[in-house]
Amino acid sequence: MAHCILVVEDDPHIREIIRFALEKAGMKTMVACDGDEAMSRFAEAAPDLVVLDIGLPEIDGLEVCRRIRKTSDTPILFLSARDEEIDRVLGLEMGADDYVAKPFSPRELVARVNAILKRVRAAPVIDLSVIISRGALVVRPQAHEAAFSDRPVALTALEFAILKTLLARPNMVFSREKILEAAYGGSIHVADRTIDSHIRNIRGKLAAVGCESAVETVHGVGFRIGRCEAVT
Ligand code: CA
């Protein structure tokens, strides 16, 4: 599946150069001209990476990055008109994955995007072959066992797969599409409400053993693992 890149840039000429270069490299693109549009496109489409200009009107790129990082660890590549160390440091501190100073060559930009995507694919997520714990939730993937505060929870294979998916990247918000991809292997088409009903069942089963914060809903985006804390 082609990677989908969100390009956020207010300069139409630069935006078009970036879009053209990424599409020529086989990626799908979406564009946004300002911070508000960037946030709504991001929520709608859950892109694989965001190319984000720092100098945007109204909400600047740093603020857009901060907002995205509240709910997602989707890679962000900053663009800046100023090759100043302060921008670079600030951008990376705010959670950007890389930084390109203008003027840049489209070829260099594509190479940076590819490098980030490759790094993300290779990034060690939590090893699912070992015991995973979060709060009072303990999951043993190989034994297909889950327990909350030592009370066992019986999950179906799919509920277990979804829970594992969310647990593997605890800071990431998964769109329904991403959950489908991870839990079903992306090979079949299932209605959104099917995912919702699995999530509802996972929450119900965990709530029955005292876990009230198993899965969080991020409105308009999807789901992430909750704190799974035991209420004392
Ligand atoms: Ca700009």
CSV table of N, CA and C in Angstrom, one decimal, residues 9-177:
chain,number,residue,atom,x,y,z
A,9,GLU,N,1.8,23.3,3.9
A,9,GLU,CA,2.7,24.4,3.4
A,9,GLU,C,1.8,25.5,2.8
A,10,ASP,N,2.0,26.7,3.3
A,10,ASP,CA,1.1,27.8,2.8
A,10,ASP,C,1.5,28.4,1.4
A,11,ASP,N,2.8,28.2,1.0
A,11,ASP,CA,3.2,28.7,-0.3
A,11,ASP,C,2.8,27.7,-1.3
A,12,PRO,N,1.9,28.1,-2.2
A,12,PRO,CA,1.3,27.1,-3.2
A,12,PRO,C,2.4,26.5,-4.2
A,13,HIS,N,3.4,27.3,-4.5
A,13,HIS,CA,4.5,26.9,-5.4
A,13,HIS,C,5.3,25.7,-4.7
A,14,ILE,N,5.7,26.0,-3.5
A,14,ILE,CA,6.5,25.0,-2.8
A,14,ILE,C,5.6,23.7,-2.5
A,15,ARG,N,4.4,24.0,-2.1
A,15,ARG,CA,3.5,22.9,-1.9
A,15,ARG,C,3.4,21.9,-3.1
A,16,GLU,N,3.3,22.6,-4.2
A,16,GLU,CA,3.1,21.8,-5.5
A,16,GLU,C,4.4,21.0,-5.8
A,17,ILE,N,5.5,21.7,-5.6
A,17,ILE,CA,6.8,21.0,-5.8
A,17,ILE,C,6.9,19.7,-4.9
A,18,ILE,N,6.5,19.9,-3.7
A,18,ILE,CA,6.6,18.8,-2.7
A,18,ILE,C,5.7,17.6,-3.1
A,19,ARG,N,4.5,18.1,-3.4
A,19,ARG,CA,3.4,17.1,-3.8
A,19,ARG,C,3.9,16.3,-5.0
A,20,PHE,N,4.4,17.0,-6.0
A,20,PHE,CA,4.8,16.4,-7.2
A,20,PHE,C,5.9,15.4,-7.0
A,21,ALA,N,6.9,15.8,-6.2
A,21,ALA,CA,8.1,14.9,-5.9
A,21,ALA,C,7.7,13.7,-5.2
A,22,LEU,N,6.8,13.8,-4.2
A,22,LEU,CA,6.4,12.7,-3.4
A,22,LEU,C,5.5,11.7,-4.3
A,23,GLU,N,4.7,12.2,-5.1
A,23,GLU,CA,3.8,11.4,-5.9
A,23,GLU,C,4.7,10.7,-7.0
A,24,LYS,N,5.7,11.4,-7.5
A,24,LYS,CA,6.6,10.7,-8.5
A,24,LYS,C,7.3,9.6,-7.8
A,25,ALA,N,7.5,9.7,-6.5
A,25,ALA,CA,8.2,8.6,-5.8
A,25,ALA,C,7.2,7.5,-5.3
A,26,GLY,N,6.0,7.6,-5.8
A,26,GLY,CA,5.1,6.5,-5.5
A,26,GLY,C,4.2,6.7,-4.3
A,27,MET,N,4.2,7.9,-3.7
A,27,MET,CA,3.4,8.1,-2.5
A,27,MET,C,2.1,8.8,-2.8
A,28,LYS,N,1.2,8.6,-1.9
A,28,LYS,CA,-0.1,9.4,-2.1
A,28,LYS,C,0.1,10.7,-1.2
A,29,THR,N,-0.6,11.7,-1.6
A,29,THR,CA,-0.4,13.0,-0.9
A,29,THR,C,-1.8,13.6,-0.6
A,30,MET,N,-1.8,14.4,0.5
A,30,MET,CA,-2.9,15.3,0.8
A,30,MET,C,-2.2,16.6,1.1
A,31,VAL,N,-2.9,17.7,0.9
A,31,VAL,CA,-2.3,19.0,1.2
A,31,VAL,C,-3.2,19.8,2.1
A,32,ALA,N,-2.5,20.7,2.9
A,32,ALA,CA,-3.2,21.6,3.7
A,32,ALA,C,-2.4,22.9,3.7
A,33,CYS,N,-3.1,24.1,3.7
A,33,CYS,CA,-2.5,25.4,3.5
A,33,CYS,C,-2.3,26.1,4.9
A,34,ASP,N,-2.9,25.6,5.9
A,34,ASP,CA,-2.7,26.2,7.2
A,34,ASP,C,-2.9,25.2,8.3
A,35,GLY,N,-2.7,25.7,9.6
A,35,GLY,CA,-2.7,24.8,10.7
A,35,GLY,C,-4.0,24.1,11.0
A,36,ASP,N,-5.1,24.9,10.8
A,36,ASP,CA,-6.4,24.3,11.1
A,36,ASP,C,-6.8,23.2,10.1
A,37,GLU,N,-6.5,23.6,8.8
A,37,GLU,CA,-6.7,22.6,7.8
A,37,GLU,C,-5.9,21.3,8.0
A,38,ALA,N,-4.6,21.6,8.4
A,38,ALA,CA,-3.7,20.4,8.7
A,38,ALA,C,-4.3,19.5,9.7
A,39,MET,N,-4.9,20.1,10.8
A,39,MET,CA,-5.4,19.3,11.9
A,39,MET,C,-6.6,18.5,11.4
A,40,SER,N,-7.5,19.1,10.6
A,40,SER,CA,-8.7,18.4,10.2
A,40,SER,C,-8.3,17.3,9.2
A,41,ARG,N,-7.4,17.6,8.3
A,41,ARG,CA,-6.9,16.5,7.3
A,41,ARG,C,-6.3,15.4,8.1
A,42,PHE,N,-5.5,15.7,9.1
A,42,PHE,CA,-4.8,14.7,9.9
A,42,PHE,C,-5.8,13.8,10.6
A,43,ALA,N,-6.9,14.4,11.1
A,43,ALA,CA,-7.9,13.6,11.8
A,43,ALA,C,-8.7,12.7,10.8
A,44,GLU,N,-9.0,13.3,9.7
A,44,GLU,CA,-9.7,12.5,8.7
A,44,GLU,C,-9.0,11.3,8.2
A,45,ALA,N,-7.7,11.5,7.8
A,45,ALA,CA,-7.1,10.5,7.0
A,45,ALA,C,-5.9,9.8,7.6
A,46,ALA,N,-5.6,10.1,8.9
A,46,ALA,CA,-4.5,9.4,9.6
A,46,ALA,C,-3.3,9.1,8.6
A,47,PRO,N,-2.6,10.1,8.1
A,47,PRO,CA,-1.5,9.9,7.2
A,47,PRO,C,-0.3,9.2,7.8
A,48,ASP,N,0.6,8.6,7.0
A,48,ASP,CA,1.7,7.9,7.5
A,48,ASP,C,2.8,8.9,8.0
A,49,LEU,N,2.8,10.1,7.4
A,49,LEU,CA,3.9,11.0,7.7
A,49,LEU,C,3.4,12.4,7.4
A,50,VAL,N,3.9,13.4,8.1
A,50,VAL,CA,3.5,14.8,7.8
A,50,VAL,C,4.7,15.6,7.5
A,51,VAL,N,4.7,16.3,6.3
A,51,VAL,CA,5.7,17.3,6.0
A,51,VAL,C,5.1,18.6,6.4
A,52,LEU,N,5.8,19.3,7.4
A,52,LEU,CA,5.1,20.4,8.1
A,52,LEU,C,6.0,21.7,8.0
A,53,ASP,N,5.5,22.7,7.3
A,53,ASP,CA,6.3,23.9,7.3
A,53,ASP,C,6.1,24.6,8.6
A,54,ILE,N,7.2,25.2,9.1
A,54,ILE,CA,7.1,25.9,10.4
A,54,ILE,C,6.4,27.2,10.3
A,55,GLY,N,6.8,27.9,9.2
A,55,GLY,CA,6.2,29.3,9.0
A,55,GLY,C,4.9,29.2,8.3
A,56,LEU,N,3.8,29.0,9.1
A,56,LEU,CA,2.4,29.0,8.6
A,56,LEU,C,1.7,30.2,9.2
A,57,PRO,N,0.7,30.8,8.5
A,57,PRO,CA,-0.1,31.9,9.0
A,57,PRO,C,-0.9,31.4,10.2
A,58,GLU,N,-1.2,32.3,11.1
A,58,GLU,CA,-2.0,32.0,12.3
A,58,GLU,C,-1.3,30.9,13.2
A,59,ILE,N,-1.8,29.7,13.1
A,59,ILE,CA,-1.2,28.6,13.9
A,59,ILE,C,0.1,28.2,13.2
A,60,ASP,N,1.3,28.3,13.9
A,60,ASP,CA,2.5,27.9,13.2
A,60,ASP,C,2.7,26.4,13.3
A,61,GLY,N,3.8,26.0,12.5
A,61,GLY,CA,4.0,24.5,12.4
A,61,GLY,C,4.4,23.9,13.7
A,62,LEU,N,5.1,24.7,14.6
A,62,LEU,CA,5.5,24.1,15.9
A,62,LEU,C,4.2,23.8,16.7
A,63,GLU,N,3.2,24.7,16.7
A,63,GLU,CA,2.0,24.4,17.4
A,63,GLU,C,1.2,23.3,16.8
A,64,VAL,N,1.2,23.2,15.5
A,64,VAL,CA,0.6,22.0,14.8
A,64,VAL,C,1.2,20.7,15.3
A,65,CYS,N,2.5,20.7,15.4
A,65,CYS,CA,3.3,19.6,15.8
A,65,CYS,C,2.9,19.2,17.3
A,66,ARG,N,2.8,20.2,18.1
A,66,ARG,CA,2.5,20.0,19.5
A,66,ARG,C,1.1,19.4,19.6
A,67,ARG,N,0.1,19.9,18.8
A,67,ARG,CA,-1.2,19.3,18.8
A,67,ARG,C,-1.3,17.9,18.3
A,68,ILE,N,-0.5,17.6,17.2
A,68,ILE,CA,-0.5,16.2,16.7
A,68,ILE,C,0.1,15.3,17.7
A,69,ARG,N,1.2,15.8,18.4
A,69,ARG,CA,1.8,14.9,19.4
A,69,ARG,C,1.0,14.6,20.6
A,70,LYS,N,-0.1,15.3,20.8
A,70,LYS,CA,-1.0,15.0,22.0
A,70,LYS,C,-1.7,13.7,21.7
A,71,THR,N,-1.9,13.3,20.5
A,71,THR,CA,-2.6,12.1,20.2
A,71,THR,C,-1.9,11.1,19.4
A,72,SER,N,-0.7,11.4,18.8
A,72,SER,CA,-0.2,10.5,17.8
A,72,SER,C,1.3,10.6,17.7
A,73,ASP,N,2.0,9.5,17.4
A,73,ASP,CA,3.4,9.6,17.1
A,73,ASP,C,3.7,9.4,15.6
A,74,THR,N,2.8,9.8,14.8
A,74,THR,CA,3.0,9.9,13.4
A,74,THR,C,4.2,10.7,13.1
A,75,PRO,N,5.1,10.2,12.2
A,75,PRO,CA,6.4,11.0,11.9
A,75,PRO,C,6.1,12.3,11.3
A,76,ILE,N,6.9,13.3,11.8
A,76,ILE,CA,6.8,14.7,11.3
A,76,ILE,C,8.1,15.2,10.7
A,77,LEU,N,8.1,15.7,9.5
A,77,LEU,CA,9.4,16.3,8.9
A,77,LEU,C,9.1,17.7,8.8
A,78,PHE,N,9.9,18.5,9.6
A,78,PHE,CA,9.7,20.0,9.5
A,78,PHE,C,10.4,20.6,8.3
A,79,LEU,N,9.8,21.7,7.8
A,79,LEU,CA,10.4,22.5,6.8
A,79,LEU,C,10.6,23.9,7.4
A,80,SER,N,11.7,24.5,7.2
A,80,SER,CA,11.9,25.9,7.8
A,80,SER,C,12.6,26.8,6.7
A,81,ALA,N,12.2,28.0,6.7
A,81,ALA,CA,12.8,29.0,5.8
A,81,ALA,C,14.1,29.4,6.4
A,82,ARG,N,14.3,29.3,7.7
A,82,ARG,CA,15.5,29.8,8.3
A,82,ARG,C,16.3,28.6,8.8
A,83,ASP,N,17.6,28.6,8.3
A,83,ASP,CA,18.4,27.5,8.8
A,83,ASP,C,19.1,27.9,10.1
A,84,GLU,N,18.2,28.0,11.1
A,84,GLU,CA,18.7,28.4,12.4
A,84,GLU,C,18.7,27.2,13.3
A,85,GLU,N,19.7,27.1,14.1
A,85,GLU,CA,19.9,26.0,15.0
A,85,GLU,C,18.7,25.9,16.0
A,86,ILE,N,18.2,27.1,16.4
A,86,ILE,CA,17.2,27.2,17.4
A,86,ILE,C,15.9,26.5,16.8
A,87,ASP,N,15.5,26.7,15.6
A,87,ASP,CA,14.4,26.1,15.0
A,87,ASP,C,14.6,24.6,15.0
A,88,ARG,N,15.8,24.2,14.6
A,88,ARG,CA,16.1,22.7,14.5
A,88,ARG,C,15.9,22.1,15.8
A,89,VAL,N,16.5,22.7,16.9
A,89,VAL,CA,16.5,22.1,18.2
A,89,VAL,C,15.1,22.1,18.7
A,90,LEU,N,14.4,23.2,18.5
A,90,LEU,CA,13.0,23.3,19.0
A,90,LEU,C,12.1,22.3,18.3
A,91,GLY,N,12.3,22.2,17.0
A,91,GLY,CA,11.5,21.2,16.3
A,91,GLY,C,11.7,19.8,16.7
A,92,LEU,N,12.9,19.4,16.9
A,92,LEU,CA,13.2,18.1,17.3
A,92,LEU,C,12.7,17.8,18.8
A,93,GLU,N,12.9,18.9,19.6
A,93,GLU,CA,12.4,18.7,21.0
A,93,GLU,C,10.9,18.6,21.0
A,94,MET,N,10.2,19.2,20.1
A,94,MET,CA,8.7,19.1,20.1
A,94,MET,C,8.3,17.8,19.5
A,95,GLY,N,9.2,17.0,19.1
A,95,GLY,CA,8.8,15.6,18.7
A,95,GLY,C,8.8,15.4,17.2
A,96,ALA,N,9.4,16.4,16.4
A,96,ALA,CA,9.6,16.1,15.0
A,96,ALA,C,10.6,15.1,14.8
A,97,ASP,N,10.6,14.4,13.7
A,97,ASP,CA,11.5,13.3,13.4
A,97,ASP,C,12.7,13.7,12.6
A,98,ASP,N,12.5,14.8,11.8
A,98,ASP,CA,13.6,15.3,11.1
A,98,ASP,C,13.3,16.7,10.6
A,99,TYR,N,14.3,17.4,10.0
A,99,TYR,CA,14.2,18.8,9.7
A,99,TYR,C,14.9,19.1,8.4
A,100,VAL,N,14.2,19.8,7.5
A,100,VAL,CA,14.9,20.2,6.3
A,100,VAL,C,14.8,21.7,6.1
A,101,ALA,N,15.9,22.4,5.8
A,101,ALA,CA,15.9,23.8,5.7
A,101,ALA,C,15.7,24.2,4.2
A,102,LYS,N,14.9,25.3,4.1
A,102,LYS,CA,14.7,25.8,2.7
A,102,LYS,C,15.9,26.7,2.3
A,103,PRO,N,16.3,26.7,1.1
A,103,PRO,CA,15.7,25.9,0.0
A,103,PRO,C,16.3,24.5,0.0
A,104,PHE,N,15.4,23.6,-0.4
A,104,PHE,CA,15.9,22.2,-0.4
A,104,PHE,C,15.6,21.6,-1.8
A,105,SER,N,16.3,20.5,-2.1
A,105,SER,CA,16.0,19.9,-3.4
A,105,SER,C,14.9,18.9,-3.1
A,106,PRO,N,13.9,18.8,-4.1
A,106,PRO,CA,12.9,17.8,-3.9
A,106,PRO,C,13.4,16.4,-3.7
A,107,ARG,N,14.5,16.1,-4.4
A,107,ARG,CA,15.1,14.8,-4.2
A,107,ARG,C,15.6,14.5,-2.8
A,108,GLU,N,16.2,15.6,-2.2
A,108,GLU,CA,16.6,15.4,-0.8
A,108,GLU,C,15.4,15.2,0.1
A,109,LEU,N,14.3,16.0,-0.1
A,109,LEU,CA,13.2,15.8,0.7
A,109,LEU,C,12.6,14.4,0.6
A,110,VAL,N,12.5,13.9,-0.6
A,110,VAL,CA,12.0,12.5,-0.8
A,110,VAL,C,12.9,11.5,-0.1
A,111,ALA,N,14.2,11.7,-0.1
A,111,ALA,CA,15.1,10.8,0.5
A,111,ALA,C,14.9,10.8,2.0
A,112,ARG,N,14.7,12.0,2.6
A,112,ARG,CA,14.5,12.2,4.1
A,112,ARG,C,13.1,11.5,4.5
A,113,VAL,N,12.1,11.7,3.6
A,113,VAL,CA,10.8,11.1,3.9
A,113,VAL,C,11.0,9.5,3.9
A,114,ASN,N,11.6,9.0,2.9
A,114,ASN,CA,11.8,7.6,2.8
A,114,ASN,C,12.6,7.0,4.0
A,115,ALA,N,13.7,7.8,4.4
A,115,ALA,CA,14.5,7.4,5.5
A,115,ALA,C,13.7,7.3,6.8
A,116,ILE,N,12.8,8.3,7.0
A,116,ILE,CA,12.0,8.3,8.2
A,116,ILE,C,11.0,7.1,8.2
A,117,LEU,N,10.4,6.9,7.0
A,117,LEU,CA,9.4,5.8,6.9
A,117,LEU,C,10.1,4.4,7.2
A,118,LYS,N,11.3,4.3,6.7
A,118,LYS,CA,12.0,3.1,6.8
A,118,LYS,C,12.4,2.9,8.3
A,119,ARG,N,12.8,4.0,9.0
A,119,ARG,CA,13.2,3.9,10.4
A,119,ARG,C,11.9,3.5,11.2
A,120,VAL,N,10.8,4.1,10.9
A,120,VAL,CA,9.6,3.8,11.6
A,120,VAL,C,9.2,2.4,11.5
A,121,ARG,N,9.3,1.9,10.3
A,121,ARG,CA,8.9,0.5,10.1
A,121,ARG,C,9.8,-0.4,10.9
A,122,ALA,N,11.1,-0.1,11.0
A,122,ALA,CA,12.1,-0.9,11.6
A,122,ALA,C,12.1,-0.7,13.2
A,123,ALA,N,11.4,0.4,13.6
A,123,ALA,CA,11.5,0.8,15.0
A,123,ALA,C,11.0,-0.4,15.9
A,124,PRO,N,11.7,-0.7,17.0
A,124,PRO,CA,11.3,-1.7,17.8
A,124,PRO,C,10.0,-1.3,18.6
A,125,VAL,N,8.9,-1.8,18.3
A,125,VAL,CA,7.7,-1.6,19.1
A,125,VAL,C,7.9,-2.6,20.2
A,126,ILE,N,7.0,-2.5,21.2
A,126,ILE,CA,7.1,-3.4,22.3
A,126,ILE,C,7.0,-4.9,21.8
A,127,ASP,N,8.0,-5.7,22.3
A,127,ASP,CA,8.1,-7.1,21.9
A,127,ASP,C,6.9,-7.9,22.3
A,128,LEU,N,6.1,-8.3,21.3
A,128,LEU,CA,4.9,-9.0,21.7
A,128,LEU,C,5.0,-10.5,22.0
A,129,SER,N,6.3,-10.9,22.0
A,129,SER,CA,6.5,-12.3,22.4
A,129,SER,C,6.7,-12.5,23.9
A,130,VAL,N,6.9,-11.3,24.5
A,130,VAL,CA,7.1,-11.4,26.0
A,130,VAL,C,5.8,-10.9,26.7
A,131,ILE,N,5.9,-10.9,28.0
A,131,ILE,CA,4.7,-10.5,28.8
A,131,ILE,C,4.6,-8.9,28.7
A,132,ILE,N,3.5,-8.4,28.4
A,132,ILE,CA,3.3,-7.0,28.3
A,132,ILE,C,2.4,-6.5,29.5
A,133,SER,N,2.9,-5.5,30.2
A,133,SER,CA,2.0,-5.0,31.3
A,133,SER,C,1.8,-3.5,31.2
A,134,ARG,N,0.7,-3.1,31.5
A,134,ARG,CA,0.4,-1.7,31.6
A,134,ARG,C,-0.6,-1.5,32.7
A,135,GLY,N,-0.3,-0.6,33.6
A,135,GLY,CA,-1.1,-0.4,34.8
A,135,GLY,C,-1.2,-1.8,35.5
A,136,ALA,N,-2.4,-2.2,35.7
A,136,ALA,CA,-2.7,-3.5,36.4
A,136,ALA,C,-3.0,-4.6,35.4
A,137,LEU,N,-2.9,-4.2,34.1
A,137,LEU,CA,-3.2,-5.2,33.0
A,137,LEU,C,-1.9,-6.0,32.6
A,138,VAL,N,-2.0,-7.3,32.6
A,138,VAL,CA,-0.9,-8.1,32.2
A,138,VAL,C,-1.4,-9.0,31.0
A,139,VAL,N,-0.6,-9.0,29.9
A,139,VAL,CA,-1.0,-9.8,28.8
A,139,VAL,C,0.2,-10.7,28.4
A,140,ARG,N,-0.1,-12.0,28.2
A,140,ARG,CA,0.9,-12.9,27.8
A,140,ARG,C,0.5,-13.4,26.4
A,141,PRO,N,1.0,-12.7,25.4
A,141,PRO,CA,0.6,-13.0,24.0
A,141,PRO,C,0.8,-14.5,23.6
A,142,GLN,N,1.9,-15.1,24.0
A,142,GLN,CA,2.1,-16.5,23.5
A,142,GLN,C,1.1,-17.4,24.2
A,143,ALA,N,0.7,-17.2,25.4
A,143,ALA,CA,-0.3,-18.1,26.1
A,143,ALA,C,-1.7,-17.6,25.8
A,144,HIS,N,-1.8,-16.5,25.1
A,144,HIS,CA,-3.1,-15.9,24.8
A,144,HIS,C,-3.9,-15.7,26.1
A,145,GLU,N,-3.2,-15.1,27.1
A,145,GLU,CA,-3.9,-14.8,28.4
A,145,GLU,C,-3.8,-13.3,28.7
A,146,ALA,N,-4.9,-12.8,29.3
A,146,ALA,CA,-4.9,-11.5,29.8
A,146,ALA,C,-5.5,-11.5,31.2
A,147,ALA,N,-4.9,-10.6,32.0
A,147,ALA,CA,-5.5,-10.5,33.4
A,147,ALA,C,-5.4,-9.1,33.9
A,148,PHE,N,-6.3,-8.7,34.7
A,148,PHE,CA,-6.3,-7.4,35.3
A,148,PHE,C,-6.3,-7.6,36.8
A,149,SER,N,-5.4,-7.0,37.5
A,149,SER,CA,-5.2,-7.2,38.9
A,149,SER,C,-5.4,-8.7,39.3
A,150,ASP,N,-4.7,-9.5,38.5
A,150,ASP,CA,-4.7,-11.0,38.7
A,150,ASP,C,-6.0,-11.7,38.4
A,151,ARG,N,-7.0,-10.9,37.9
A,151,ARG,CA,-8.2,-11.6,37.5
A,151,ARG,C,-8.2,-11.8,36.0
A,152,PRO,N,-8.4,-13.1,35.6
A,152,PRO,CA,-8.3,-13.4,34.2
A,152,PRO,C,-9.4,-12.8,33.4
A,153,VAL,N,-9.1,-12.5,32.1
A,153,VAL,CA,-10.1,-11.9,31.2
A,153,VAL,C,-10.1,-12.8,30.0
A,154,ALA,N,-11.3,-13.3,29.6
A,154,ALA,CA,-11.4,-14.2,28.5
A,154,ALA,C,-11.7,-13.3,27.2
A,155,LEU,N,-10.8,-13.3,26.3
A,155,LEU,CA,-11.0,-12.5,25.1
A,155,LEU,C,-11.0,-13.4,23.9
A,156,THR,N,-11.8,-13.0,22.9
A,156,THR,CA,-11.8,-13.8,21.6
A,156,THR,C,-10.5,-13.5,20.9
A,157,ALA,N,-10.2,-14.3,19.9
A,157,ALA,CA,-8.9,-14.1,19.2
A,157,ALA,C,-8.8,-12.7,18.6
A,158,LEU,N,-9.9,-12.1,18.1
A,158,LEU,CA,-9.8,-10.8,17.5
A,158,LEU,C,-9.7,-9.7,18.6
A,159,GLU,N,-10.4,-9.9,19.6
A,159,GLU,CA,-10.3,-8.9,20.7
A,159,GLU,C,-8.9,-8.9,21.3
A,160,PHE,N,-8.3,-10.1,21.4
A,160,PHE,CA,-6.9,-10.2,21.8
A,160,PHE,C,-6.0,-9.5,20.9
A,161,ALA,N,-6.2,-9.7,19.6
A,161,ALA,CA,-5.3,-9.1,18.6
A,161,ALA,C,-5.4,-7.6,18.6
A,162,ILE,N,-6.6,-7.1,18.8
A,162,ILE,CA,-6.8,-5.6,18.9
A,162,ILE,C,-6.1,-5.1,20.1
A,163,LEU,N,-6.3,-5.7,21.2
A,163,LEU,CA,-5.7,-5.3,22.5
A,163,LEU,C,-4.2,-5.3,22.4
A,164,LYS,N,-3.6,-6.3,21.8
A,164,LYS,CA,-2.2,-6.4,21.6
A,164,LYS,C,-1.7,-5.2,20.7
A,165,THR,N,-2.4,-5.0,19.6
A,165,THR,CA,-2.1,-3.9,18.7
A,165,THR,C,-2.0,-2.6,19.4
A,166,LEU,N,-3.0,-2.3,20.2
A,166,LEU,CA,-3.0,-1.0,21.0
A,166,LEU,C,-1.9,-1.0,22.0
A,167,LEU,N,-1.6,-2.1,22.7
A,167,LEU,CA,-0.6,-2.1,23.7
A,167,LEU,C,0.8,-2.0,23.1
A,168,ALA,N,1.0,-2.4,21.9
A,168,ALA,CA,2.3,-2.4,21.3
A,168,ALA,C,2.9,-1.0,21.1
A,169,ARG,N,1.9,-0.1,20.9
A,169,ARG,CA,2.3,1.3,20.7
A,169,ARG,C,1.5,2.2,21.6
A,170,PRO,N,1.8,2.3,22.8
A,170,PRO,CA,0.9,2.9,23.8
A,170,PRO,C,0.7,4.4,23.6
A,171,ASN,N,1.6,5.1,22.9
A,171,ASN,CA,1.3,6.5,22.7
A,171,ASN,C,0.6,6.8,21.4
A,172,MET,N,0.3,5.8,20.6
A,172,MET,CA,-0.2,6.0,19.3
A,172,MET,C,-1.7,5.8,19.3
A,173,VAL,N,-2.4,6.8,18.6
A,173,VAL,CA,-3.8,6.6,18.3
A,173,VAL,C,-4.0,5.9,17.0
A,174,PHE,N,-4.8,4.8,17.1
A,174,PHE,CA,-5.0,4.0,15.9
A,174,PHE,C,-6.4,4.4,15.3
A,175,SER,N,-6.3,4.6,14.0
A,175,SER,CA,-7.6,4.8,13.3
A,175,SER,C,-8.2,3.4,13.2
A,176,ARG,N,-9.5,3.4,12.8
A,176,ARG,CA,-10.2,2.1,12.7
A,176,ARG,C,-9.5,1.3,11.5
A,177,GLU,N,-9.1,2.1,10.5
A,177,GLU,CA,-8.4,1.4,9.4
A,177,GLU,C,-7.1,0.8,9.8
